[in-house]
Amino acid sequence: MKCIIDTDPGADDVLALIMALNSPDLEILALTTVEGNARLEHTTANALRLLDYMGRTEIPVYSGESTPLEGEFHHAYEVHGDEGLTVRLPDTETKPAQGGAIDFIVDTALAMPGEVTLFALGPLTNVARALMRDERVKDAFERVYVMGGQGDGSGNVTPYAEFNIWDDPYAANVVFGSGTPVTLVGLNITRQTSIARNEEAWLTGDTPGEMLAAQVLESWFELDEAGHRSRFSMHDPVTIMAALRPDLIQTRAATLTVETDGERVGEIAADYESGGSVDVTVGVKSAEALAFMRGLLRG
Ligand code: BDR
Ligand code: CA
């Protein structure tokens, strides 16, 4: 599966990227970065450092948008750590590729219609801008897998909203309303695939991916001195898994609209009666999903 991964690393992004890099079924054409969890210079630096650490600097990194369609981004440094990661990866000499993320997404999708899968692991700004740039793009993706939305439960930044959708709700409306085929992985699923503090199986291993994943998890729990963090939800990793193991999720087709104003900003409303272009995840086989993800971190 040829893919582009749009990302804002980010602790769970890093785990998702390790899995994707280790998967024999994914051919990663590029990483594209977006501001979100951290400022764009941090998310881009983290993506470059991760590829170097994993020995995969042949994969280009294209830097994307640093402002949402409206207003300003809010960051999540308190969740993910200084510079957007609780682990400081070694510096790299590798630089972002020439050209921007939007051009790369548009050109690549149009050059290989129906062949490219896009993973969106951060705010949807780059994806929305690509769809807005050329109307042929909406028919060119094989599918877009999006991590976002509160599902049928409460949000994680407000009682109503999940971070990625809340950070650029206008972009989310562009993507969901475009007609491009989307699979939406929300908090209802990712909270069912979470890891407890000190869960031994996730803190051991000797491959580069396993060792980094263990460090990310350990330091993420340590960042919370008050001890409120009891579980690490595999938000972005499950989004990669959804493409690789669709047998482990259940979905329902819906038409989605995102609230862009007021206290409920970022809340997704789903109309399942009329169907639609977004397959919303409504179930996951948690134990099998966790085992699959743990295996891919090993490589
Ligand atoms: C999403 O927001 C980010 O903080 C995570 O990386 C994930 O993509 C979860 O709400
Ligand atoms: Ca993310």
mmCIF file of N, CA and C in Angstrom, residues 52-182:
data_model
loop_
_atom_site.group_PDB
_atom_site.id
_atom_site.type_symbol
_atom_site.label_atom_id
_atom_site.label_comp_id
_atom_site.label_asym_id
_atom_site.label_seq_id
_atom_site.Cartn_x
_atom_site.Cartn_y
_atom_site.Cartn_z
ATOM 1 N N ASP A 52 15.776 9.417 11.043
ATOM 2 C CA ASP A 52 17.209 9.179 11.204
ATOM 3 C C ASP A 52 17.433 8.059 12.223
ATOM 4 N N TYR A 53 16.773 8.153 13.360
ATOM 5 C CA TYR A 53 16.907 7.130 14.405
ATOM 6 C C TYR A 53 16.558 5.740 13.861
ATOM 7 N N MET A 54 15.506 5.685 13.023
ATOM 8 C CA MET A 54 15.056 4.391 12.489
ATOM 9 C C MET A 54 15.848 3.979 11.237
ATOM 10 N N GLY A 55 16.829 4.800 10.837
ATOM 11 C CA GLY A 55 17.647 4.471 9.664
ATOM 12 C C GLY A 55 16.882 4.569 8.355
ATOM 13 N N ARG A 56 15.932 5.513 8.273
ATOM 14 C CA ARG A 56 15.064 5.590 7.093
ATOM 15 C C ARG A 56 15.069 6.994 6.479
ATOM 16 N N THR A 57 16.242 7.594 6.394
ATOM 17 C CA THR A 57 16.308 8.972 5.890
ATOM 18 C C THR A 57 16.034 9.068 4.386
ATOM 19 N N GLU A 58 15.849 7.928 3.719
ATOM 20 C CA GLU A 58 15.463 7.998 2.292
ATOM 21 C C GLU A 58 14.029 8.493 2.133
ATOM 22 N N ILE A 59 13.245 8.455 3.200
ATOM 23 C CA ILE A 59 11.854 8.937 3.129
ATOM 24 C C ILE A 59 11.858 10.455 3.321
ATOM 25 N N PRO A 60 11.340 11.208 2.342
ATOM 26 C CA PRO A 60 11.356 12.675 2.487
ATOM 27 C C PRO A 60 10.331 13.166 3.504
ATOM 28 N N VAL A 61 10.636 14.316 4.093
ATOM 29 C CA VAL A 61 9.707 14.993 5.007
ATOM 30 C C VAL A 61 9.372 16.349 4.400
ATOM 31 N N TYR A 62 8.110 16.579 4.134
ATOM 32 C CA TYR A 62 7.658 17.869 3.611
ATOM 33 C C TYR A 62 6.948 18.621 4.722
ATOM 34 N N SER A 63 7.360 19.852 4.908
ATOM 35 C CA SER A 63 6.787 20.684 5.951
ATOM 36 C C SER A 63 5.488 21.320 5.437
ATOM 37 N N GLY A 64 4.488 21.352 6.310
ATOM 38 C CA GLY A 64 3.175 21.830 5.884
ATOM 39 C C GLY A 64 2.737 23.109 6.558
ATOM 40 N N GLU A 65 1.484 23.146 6.971
ATOM 41 C CA GLU A 65 0.844 24.381 7.426
ATOM 42 C C GLU A 65 1.114 24.685 8.901
ATOM 43 N N SER A 66 1.301 25.964 9.187
ATOM 44 C CA SER A 66 1.501 26.391 10.576
ATOM 45 C C SER A 66 0.343 27.242 11.082
ATOM 46 N N THR A 67 -0.665 27.444 10.240
ATOM 47 C CA THR A 67 -1.901 28.092 10.724
ATOM 48 C C THR A 67 -3.098 27.312 10.208
ATOM 49 N N PRO A 68 -4.139 27.206 11.023
ATOM 50 C CA PRO A 68 -5.343 26.499 10.567
ATOM 51 C C PRO A 68 -6.103 27.359 9.555
ATOM 52 N N LEU A 69 -7.184 26.856 9.006
ATOM 53 C CA LEU A 69 -7.935 27.628 8.009
ATOM 54 C C LEU A 69 -8.450 28.928 8.599
ATOM 55 N N GLU A 70 -8.784 28.916 9.890
ATOM 56 C CA GLU A 70 -9.231 30.132 10.593
ATOM 57 C C GLU A 70 -8.497 30.209 11.924
ATOM 58 N N GLY A 71 -8.042 31.391 12.305
ATOM 59 C CA GLY A 71 -7.473 31.592 13.642
ATOM 60 C C GLY A 71 -6.075 31.038 13.811
ATOM 61 N N GLU A 72 -5.790 30.557 15.019
ATOM 62 C CA GLU A 72 -4.447 30.091 15.379
ATOM 63 C C GLU A 72 -4.545 28.671 15.929
ATOM 64 N N PHE A 73 -3.448 27.919 15.800
ATOM 65 C CA PHE A 73 -3.414 26.602 16.436
ATOM 66 C C PHE A 73 -3.224 26.734 17.944
ATOM 67 N N HIS A 74 -3.808 25.782 18.672
ATOM 68 C CA HIS A 74 -3.514 25.602 20.094
ATOM 69 C C HIS A 74 -2.623 24.363 20.170
ATOM 70 N N HIS A 75 -1.636 24.372 21.017
ATOM 71 C CA HIS A 75 -0.701 23.244 21.075
ATOM 72 C C HIS A 75 -1.009 22.360 22.272
ATOM 73 N N ALA A 76 -0.269 21.259 22.377
ATOM 74 C CA ALA A 76 -0.491 20.318 23.487
ATOM 75 C C ALA A 76 0.861 19.929 24.096
ATOM 76 N N TYR A 77 1.708 20.943 24.336
ATOM 77 C CA TYR A 77 3.032 20.664 24.918
ATOM 78 C C TYR A 77 2.904 19.989 26.287
ATOM 79 N N GLU A 78 1.850 20.368 27.030
ATOM 80 C CA GLU A 78 1.700 19.802 28.367
ATOM 81 C C GLU A 78 1.369 18.310 28.306
ATOM 82 N N VAL A 79 0.833 17.873 27.165
ATOM 83 C CA VAL A 79 0.515 16.441 27.002
ATOM 84 C C VAL A 79 1.720 15.683 26.456
ATOM 85 N N HIS A 80 2.422 16.297 25.479
ATOM 86 C CA HIS A 80 3.444 15.553 24.733
ATOM 87 C C HIS A 80 4.877 15.900 25.138
ATOM 88 N N GLY A 81 5.060 16.957 25.926
ATOM 89 C CA GLY A 81 6.403 17.303 26.387
ATOM 90 C C GLY A 81 7.012 18.472 25.638
ATOM 91 N N ASP A 82 8.155 18.956 26.153
ATOM 92 C CA ASP A 82 8.879 20.049 25.502
ATOM 93 C C ASP A 82 9.192 19.652 24.070
ATOM 94 N N GLU A 83 9.086 20.582 23.171
ATOM 95 C CA GLU A 83 9.329 20.346 21.738
ATOM 96 C C GLU A 83 8.401 19.275 21.171
ATOM 97 N N GLY A 84 7.319 18.956 21.887
ATOM 98 C CA GLY A 84 6.311 18.038 21.354
ATOM 99 C C GLY A 84 6.560 16.574 21.616
ATOM 100 N N LEU A 85 7.639 16.256 22.345
ATOM 101 C CA LEU A 85 7.941 14.850 22.631
ATOM 102 C C LEU A 85 8.572 14.724 24.007
ATOM 103 N N THR A 86 8.171 13.709 24.739
ATOM 104 C CA THR A 86 8.770 13.484 26.054
ATOM 105 C C THR A 86 10.180 12.918 25.929
ATOM 106 N N VAL A 87 10.504 12.395 24.758
ATOM 107 C CA VAL A 87 11.854 11.880 24.505
ATOM 108 C C VAL A 87 12.553 12.839 23.552
ATOM 109 N N ARG A 88 13.799 13.207 23.861
ATOM 110 C CA ARG A 88 14.556 14.054 22.928
ATOM 111 C C ARG A 88 15.365 13.130 22.032
ATOM 112 N N LEU A 89 14.928 12.999 20.774
ATOM 113 C CA LEU A 89 15.642 12.153 19.820
ATOM 114 C C LEU A 89 16.953 12.822 19.425
ATOM 115 N N PRO A 90 17.967 12.023 19.045
ATOM 116 C CA PRO A 90 19.231 12.634 18.625
ATOM 117 C C PRO A 90 19.032 13.577 17.448
ATOM 118 N N ASP A 91 19.843 14.639 17.426
ATOM 119 C CA ASP A 91 19.767 15.583 16.304
ATOM 120 C C ASP A 91 20.103 14.884 15.000
ATOM 121 N N THR A 92 19.647 15.464 13.910
ATOM 122 C CA THR A 92 19.950 14.920 12.580
ATOM 123 C C THR A 92 20.397 16.040 11.662
ATOM 124 N N GLU A 93 21.177 15.657 10.688
ATOM 125 C CA GLU A 93 21.601 16.611 9.648
ATOM 126 C C GLU A 93 20.539 16.715 8.549
ATOM 127 N N THR A 94 19.612 15.777 8.527
ATOM 128 C CA THR A 94 18.625 15.730 7.442
ATOM 129 C C THR A 94 17.709 16.940 7.490
ATOM 130 N N LYS A 95 17.434 17.494 6.339
ATOM 131 C CA LYS A 95 16.581 18.679 6.239
ATOM 132 C C LYS A 95 15.251 18.305 5.576
ATOM 133 N N PRO A 96 14.232 19.146 5.757
ATOM 134 C CA PRO A 96 12.985 18.900 5.019
ATOM 135 C C PRO A 96 13.238 18.952 3.520
ATOM 136 N N ALA A 97 12.426 18.220 2.763
ATOM 137 C CA ALA A 97 12.546 18.224 1.300
ATOM 138 C C ALA A 97 12.113 19.582 0.755
ATOM 139 N N GLN A 98 12.631 19.902 -0.422
ATOM 140 C CA GLN A 98 12.227 21.142 -1.102
ATOM 141 C C GLN A 98 10.770 21.045 -1.514
ATOM 142 N N GLY A 99 10.048 22.138 -1.386
ATOM 143 C CA GLY A 99 8.627 22.118 -1.755
ATOM 144 C C GLY A 99 7.788 21.863 -0.517
ATOM 145 N N GLY A 100 6.528 22.235 -0.594
ATOM 146 C CA GLY A 100 5.687 22.128 0.585
ATOM 147 C C GLY A 100 4.846 20.863 0.598
ATOM 148 N N ALA A 101 4.263 20.601 1.759
ATOM 149 C CA ALA A 101 3.439 19.412 1.951
ATOM 150 C C ALA A 101 2.220 19.412 1.023
ATOM 151 N N ILE A 102 1.592 20.570 0.845
ATOM 152 C CA ILE A 102 0.357 20.603 0.041
ATOM 153 C C ILE A 102 0.665 20.219 -1.409
ATOM 154 N N ASP A 103 1.724 20.834 -1.962
ATOM 155 C CA ASP A 103 2.110 20.493 -3.343
ATOM 156 C C ASP A 103 2.406 19.010 -3.456
ATOM 157 N N PHE A 104 3.129 18.475 -2.462
ATOM 158 C CA PHE A 104 3.494 17.061 -2.555
ATOM 159 C C PHE A 104 2.253 16.175 -2.536
ATOM 160 N N ILE A 105 1.320 16.475 -1.636
ATOM 161 C CA ILE A 105 0.109 15.640 -1.537
ATOM 162 C C ILE A 105 -0.691 15.721 -2.838
ATOM 163 N N VAL A 106 -0.884 16.936 -3.342
ATOM 164 C CA VAL A 106 -1.676 17.113 -4.570
ATOM 165 C C VAL A 106 -0.999 16.413 -5.750
ATOM 166 N N ASP A 107 0.287 16.690 -5.947
ATOM 167 C CA ASP A 107 0.992 16.136 -7.110
ATOM 168 C C ASP A 107 1.035 14.614 -7.058
ATOM 169 N N THR A 108 1.270 14.076 -5.862
ATOM 170 C CA THR A 108 1.400 12.618 -5.737
ATOM 171 C C THR A 108 0.056 11.937 -5.951
ATOM 172 N N ALA A 109 -0.995 12.480 -5.351
ATOM 173 C CA ALA A 109 -2.326 11.868 -5.512
ATOM 174 C C ALA A 109 -2.750 11.898 -6.979
ATOM 175 N N LEU A 110 -2.501 13.017 -7.648
ATOM 176 C CA LEU A 110 -2.940 13.135 -9.045
ATOM 177 C C LEU A 110 -2.072 12.301 -9.994
ATOM 178 N N ALA A 111 -0.823 12.094 -9.610
ATOM 179 C CA ALA A 111 0.064 11.291 -10.465
ATOM 180 C C ALA A 111 -0.272 9.807 -10.397
ATOM 181 N N MET A 112 -0.885 9.386 -9.268
ATOM 182 C CA MET A 112 -1.194 7.961 -9.084
ATOM 183 C C MET A 112 -2.637 7.805 -8.622
ATOM 184 N N PRO A 113 -3.594 8.197 -9.446
ATOM 185 C CA PRO A 113 -4.988 8.191 -8.972
ATOM 186 C C PRO A 113 -5.428 6.805 -8.495
ATOM 187 N N GLY A 114 -6.054 6.795 -7.321
ATOM 188 C CA GLY A 114 -6.568 5.538 -6.764
ATOM 189 C C GLY A 114 -5.529 4.680 -6.080
ATOM 190 N N GLU A 115 -4.273 5.129 -6.063
ATOM 191 C CA GLU A 115 -3.216 4.265 -5.527
ATOM 192 C C GLU A 115 -2.682 4.709 -4.168
ATOM 193 N N VAL A 116 -2.947 5.952 -3.797
ATOM 194 C CA VAL A 116 -2.287 6.493 -2.608
ATOM 195 C C VAL A 116 -3.264 6.583 -1.428
ATOM 196 N N THR A 117 -2.856 5.973 -0.324
ATOM 197 C CA THR A 117 -3.591 6.084 0.935
ATOM 198 C C THR A 117 -2.953 7.204 1.744
ATOM 199 N N LEU A 118 -3.810 8.030 2.336
ATOM 200 C CA LEU A 118 -3.298 9.125 3.167
ATOM 201 C C LEU A 118 -3.705 8.875 4.607
ATOM 202 N N PHE A 119 -2.732 8.951 5.494
ATOM 203 C CA PHE A 119 -3.027 8.894 6.927
ATOM 204 C C PHE A 119 -2.929 10.307 7.473
ATOM 205 N N ALA A 120 -3.943 10.749 8.208
ATOM 206 C CA ALA A 120 -3.933 12.089 8.802
ATOM 207 C C ALA A 120 -3.959 11.930 10.316
ATOM 208 N N LEU A 121 -2.807 12.190 10.931
ATOM 209 C CA LEU A 121 -2.647 11.928 12.367
ATOM 210 C C LEU A 121 -2.615 13.217 13.192
ATOM 211 N N GLY A 122 -2.885 14.337 12.551
ATOM 212 C CA GLY A 122 -2.899 15.619 13.257
ATOM 213 C C GLY A 122 -4.112 16.427 12.799
ATOM 214 N N PRO A 123 -4.134 17.730 13.085
ATOM 215 C CA PRO A 123 -5.187 18.585 12.534
ATOM 216 C C PRO A 123 -5.240 18.435 11.005
ATOM 217 N N LEU A 124 -6.423 18.628 10.420
ATOM 218 C CA LEU A 124 -6.628 18.279 9.007
ATOM 219 C C LEU A 124 -6.276 19.398 8.034
ATOM 220 N N THR A 125 -5.497 20.351 8.465
ATOM 221 C CA THR A 125 -5.216 21.533 7.655
ATOM 222 C C THR A 125 -4.542 21.208 6.322
ATOM 223 N N ASN A 126 -3.489 20.400 6.340
ATOM 224 C CA ASN A 126 -2.800 20.081 5.076
ATOM 225 C C ASN A 126 -3.741 19.355 4.116
ATOM 226 N N VAL A 127 -4.512 18.427 4.661
ATOM 227 C CA VAL A 127 -5.399 17.630 3.813
ATOM 228 C C VAL A 127 -6.485 18.521 3.202
ATOM 229 N N ALA A 128 -7.042 19.405 4.034
ATOM 230 C CA ALA A 128 -8.075 20.312 3.522
ATOM 231 C C ALA A 128 -7.501 21.224 2.441
ATOM 232 N N ARG A 129 -6.321 21.757 2.684
ATOM 233 C CA ARG A 129 -5.724 22.664 1.686
ATOM 234 C C ARG A 129 -5.446 21.924 0.383
ATOM 235 N N ALA A 130 -5.031 20.664 0.467
ATOM 236 C CA ALA A 130 -4.799 19.875 -0.756
ATOM 237 C C ALA A 130 -6.107 19.678 -1.513
ATOM 238 N N LEU A 131 -7.183 19.372 -0.783
ATOM 239 C CA LEU A 131 -8.492 19.181 -1.432
ATOM 240 C C LEU A 131 -9.004 20.478 -2.044
ATOM 241 N N MET A 132 -8.704 21.610 -1.390
ATOM 242 C CA MET A 132 -9.174 22.904 -1.877
ATOM 243 C C MET A 132 -8.364 23.377 -3.091
ATOM 244 N N ARG A 133 -7.119 22.897 -3.193
ATOM 245 C CA ARG A 133 -6.257 23.379 -4.280
ATOM 246 C C ARG A 133 -6.709 22.878 -5.648
ATOM 247 N N ASP A 134 -7.151 21.607 -5.699
ATOM 248 C CA ASP A 134 -7.501 21.023 -7.006
ATOM 249 C C ASP A 134 -8.661 20.062 -6.784
ATOM 250 N N GLU A 135 -9.772 20.308 -7.462
ATOM 251 C CA GLU A 135 -10.976 19.500 -7.171
ATOM 252 C C GLU A 135 -10.835 18.031 -7.574
ATOM 253 N N ARG A 136 -9.817 17.716 -8.385
ATOM 254 C CA ARG A 136 -9.615 16.310 -8.766
ATOM 255 C C ARG A 136 -9.044 15.483 -7.619
ATOM 256 N N VAL A 137 -8.483 16.166 -6.614
ATOM 257 C CA VAL A 137 -7.819 15.442 -5.513
ATOM 258 C C VAL A 137 -8.801 14.561 -4.744
ATOM 259 N N LYS A 138 -10.034 15.013 -4.614
ATOM 260 C CA LYS A 138 -11.005 14.260 -3.791
ATOM 261 C C LYS A 138 -11.267 12.863 -4.368
ATOM 262 N N ASP A 139 -11.086 12.711 -5.673
ATOM 263 C CA ASP A 139 -11.301 11.397 -6.292
ATOM 264 C C ASP A 139 -10.002 10.619 -6.466
ATOM 265 N N ALA A 140 -8.894 11.213 -6.035
ATOM 266 C CA ALA A 140 -7.597 10.604 -6.335
ATOM 267 C C ALA A 140 -7.052 9.711 -5.226
ATOM 268 N N PHE A 141 -7.479 9.943 -3.970
ATOM 269 C CA PHE A 141 -6.959 9.099 -2.887
ATOM 270 C C PHE A 141 -7.603 7.716 -2.930
ATOM 271 N N GLU A 142 -6.838 6.724 -2.576
ATOM 272 C CA GLU A 142 -7.442 5.397 -2.381
ATOM 273 C C GLU A 142 -8.401 5.497 -1.191
ATOM 274 N N ARG A 143 -7.897 6.102 -0.110
ATOM 275 C CA ARG A 143 -8.701 6.360 1.095
ATOM 276 C C ARG A 143 -7.891 7.268 2.015
ATOM 277 N N VAL A 144 -8.583 8.016 2.857
ATOM 278 C CA VAL A 144 -7.909 8.845 3.863
ATOM 279 C C VAL A 144 -8.312 8.320 5.242
ATOM 280 N N TYR A 145 -7.324 7.920 6.030
ATOM 281 C CA TYR A 145 -7.564 7.447 7.397
ATOM 282 C C TYR A 145 -7.262 8.600 8.355
ATOM 283 N N VAL A 146 -8.275 9.021 9.086
ATOM 284 C CA VAL A 146 -8.158 10.198 9.946
ATOM 285 C C VAL A 146 -8.269 9.791 11.403
ATOM 286 N N MET A 147 -7.306 10.247 12.230
ATOM 287 C CA MET A 147 -7.506 10.137 13.683
ATOM 288 C C MET A 147 -8.200 11.397 14.145
ATOM 289 N N GLY A 148 -9.421 11.228 14.661
ATOM 290 C CA GLY A 148 -10.094 12.411 15.170
ATOM 291 C C GLY A 148 -11.514 12.142 15.614
ATOM 292 N N GLY A 149 -11.990 13.019 16.458
ATOM 293 C CA GLY A 149 -13.395 12.982 16.860
ATOM 294 C C GLY A 149 -13.633 12.315 18.196
ATOM 295 N N GLN A 150 -14.703 12.792 18.824
ATOM 296 C CA GLN A 150 -15.029 12.302 20.168
ATOM 297 C C GLN A 150 -15.796 10.989 20.134
ATOM 298 N N GLY A 151 -16.168 10.523 18.936
ATOM 299 C CA GLY A 151 -16.955 9.294 18.856
ATOM 300 C C GLY A 151 -18.277 9.472 19.570
ATOM 301 N N ASP A 152 -18.685 8.457 20.303
ATOM 302 C CA ASP A 152 -19.957 8.572 21.016
ATOM 303 C C ASP A 152 -19.741 8.929 22.487
ATOM 304 N N GLY A 153 -18.527 9.405 22.811
ATOM 305 C CA GLY A 153 -18.240 9.735 24.208
ATOM 306 C C GLY A 153 -17.832 11.193 24.363
ATOM 307 N N SER A 154 -17.104 11.471 25.422
ATOM 308 C CA SER A 154 -16.683 12.847 25.665
ATOM 309 C C SER A 154 -15.374 13.137 24.937
ATOM 310 N N GLY A 155 -15.086 14.420 24.783
ATOM 311 C CA GLY A 155 -13.860 14.837 24.122
ATOM 312 C C GLY A 155 -12.653 14.717 25.037
ATOM 313 N N ASN A 156 -11.475 15.075 24.500
ATOM 314 C CA ASN A 156 -10.282 15.070 25.361
ATOM 315 C C ASN A 156 -9.680 16.469 25.559
ATOM 316 N N VAL A 157 -10.186 17.471 24.828
ATOM 317 C CA VAL A 157 -9.762 18.848 25.118
ATOM 318 C C VAL A 157 -10.886 19.670 25.737
ATOM 319 N N THR A 158 -12.101 19.345 25.365
ATOM 320 C CA THR A 158 -13.299 19.907 26.008
ATOM 321 C C THR A 158 -14.242 18.718 26.192
ATOM 322 N N PRO A 159 -15.331 18.906 26.922
ATOM 323 C CA PRO A 159 -16.268 17.781 27.052
ATOM 324 C C PRO A 159 -16.823 17.318 25.706
ATOM 325 N N TYR A 160 -16.713 18.190 24.677
ATOM 326 C CA TYR A 160 -17.359 17.903 23.391
ATOM 327 C C TYR A 160 -16.388 17.489 22.289
ATOM 328 N N ALA A 161 -15.139 17.905 22.399
ATOM 329 C CA ALA A 161 -14.254 17.824 21.226
ATOM 330 C C ALA A 161 -12.953 17.069 21.489
ATOM 331 N N GLU A 162 -12.514 16.435 20.421
ATOM 332 C CA GLU A 162 -11.199 15.766 20.387
ATOM 333 C C GLU A 162 -10.187 16.744 19.797
ATOM 334 N N PHE A 163 -8.914 16.626 20.180
ATOM 335 C CA PHE A 163 -7.898 17.630 19.863
ATOM 336 C C PHE A 163 -7.746 17.918 18.358
ATOM 337 N N ASN A 164 -7.541 16.892 17.529
ATOM 338 C CA ASN A 164 -7.233 17.136 16.110
ATOM 339 C C ASN A 164 -8.359 17.890 15.398
ATOM 340 N N ILE A 165 -9.592 17.528 15.716
ATOM 341 C CA ILE A 165 -10.737 18.176 15.058
ATOM 342 C C ILE A 165 -10.935 19.587 15.623
ATOM 343 N N TRP A 166 -10.789 19.709 16.927
ATOM 344 C CA TRP A 166 -10.950 21.001 17.628
ATOM 345 C C TRP A 166 -9.916 22.017 17.150
ATOM 346 N N ASP A 167 -8.687 21.533 16.833
ATOM 347 C CA ASP A 167 -7.606 22.457 16.477
ATOM 348 C C ASP A 167 -7.820 23.094 15.100
ATOM 349 N N ASP A 168 -8.537 22.415 14.201
ATOM 350 C CA ASP A 168 -8.912 23.035 12.924
ATOM 351 C C ASP A 168 -10.258 22.471 12.463
ATOM 352 N N PRO A 169 -11.342 22.933 13.086
ATOM 353 C CA PRO A 169 -12.663 22.380 12.738
ATOM 354 C C PRO A 169 -13.095 22.724 11.319
ATOM 355 N N TYR A 170 -12.628 23.863 10.795
ATOM 356 C CA TYR A 170 -12.985 24.226 9.422
ATOM 357 C C TYR A 170 -12.358 23.232 8.438
ATOM 358 N N ALA A 171 -11.107 22.871 8.699
ATOM 359 C CA ALA A 171 -10.449 21.888 7.830
ATOM 360 C C ALA A 171 -11.170 20.546 7.896
ATOM 361 N N ALA A 172 -11.618 20.173 9.086
ATOM 362 C CA ALA A 172 -12.329 18.897 9.224
ATOM 363 C C ALA A 172 -13.598 18.909 8.380
ATOM 364 N N ASN A 173 -14.312 20.034 8.378
ATOM 365 C CA ASN A 173 -15.524 20.114 7.549
ATOM 366 C C ASN A 173 -15.206 19.997 6.060
ATOM 367 N N VAL A 174 -14.088 20.586 5.634
ATOM 368 C CA VAL A 174 -13.689 20.468 4.221
ATOM 369 C C VAL A 174 -13.450 19.003 3.870
ATOM 370 N N VAL A 175 -12.708 18.310 4.727
ATOM 371 C CA VAL A 175 -12.350 16.910 4.434
ATOM 372 C C VAL A 175 -13.591 16.020 4.469
ATOM 373 N N PHE A 176 -14.395 16.144 5.513
ATOM 374 C CA PHE A 176 -15.573 15.270 5.643
ATOM 375 C C PHE A 176 -16.623 15.581 4.574
ATOM 376 N N GLY A 177 -16.670 16.830 4.135
ATOM 377 C CA GLY A 177 -17.674 17.214 3.148
ATOM 378 C C GLY A 177 -17.218 17.058 1.709
ATOM 379 N N SER A 178 -15.976 16.642 1.505
ATOM 380 C CA SER A 178 -15.416 16.617 0.143
ATOM 381 C C SER A 178 -15.915 15.445 -0.683
ATOM 382 N N GLY A 179 -16.344 14.387 -0.019
ATOM 383 C CA GLY A 179 -16.726 13.172 -0.750
ATOM 384 C C GLY A 179 -15.587 12.190 -0.897
ATOM 385 N N THR A 180 -14.366 12.598 -0.531
ATOM 386 C CA THR A 180 -13.251 11.648 -0.578
ATOM 387 C C THR A 180 -13.514 10.547 0.454
ATOM 388 N N PRO A 181 -13.160 9.293 0.146
ATOM 389 C CA PRO A 181 -13.452 8.222 1.099
ATOM 390 C C PRO A 181 -12.574 8.320 2.346
ATOM 391 N N VAL A 182 -13.248 8.436 3.490
ATOM 392 C CA VAL A 182 -12.543 8.617 4.765
ATOM 393 C C VAL A 182 -12.913 7.486 5.716
#
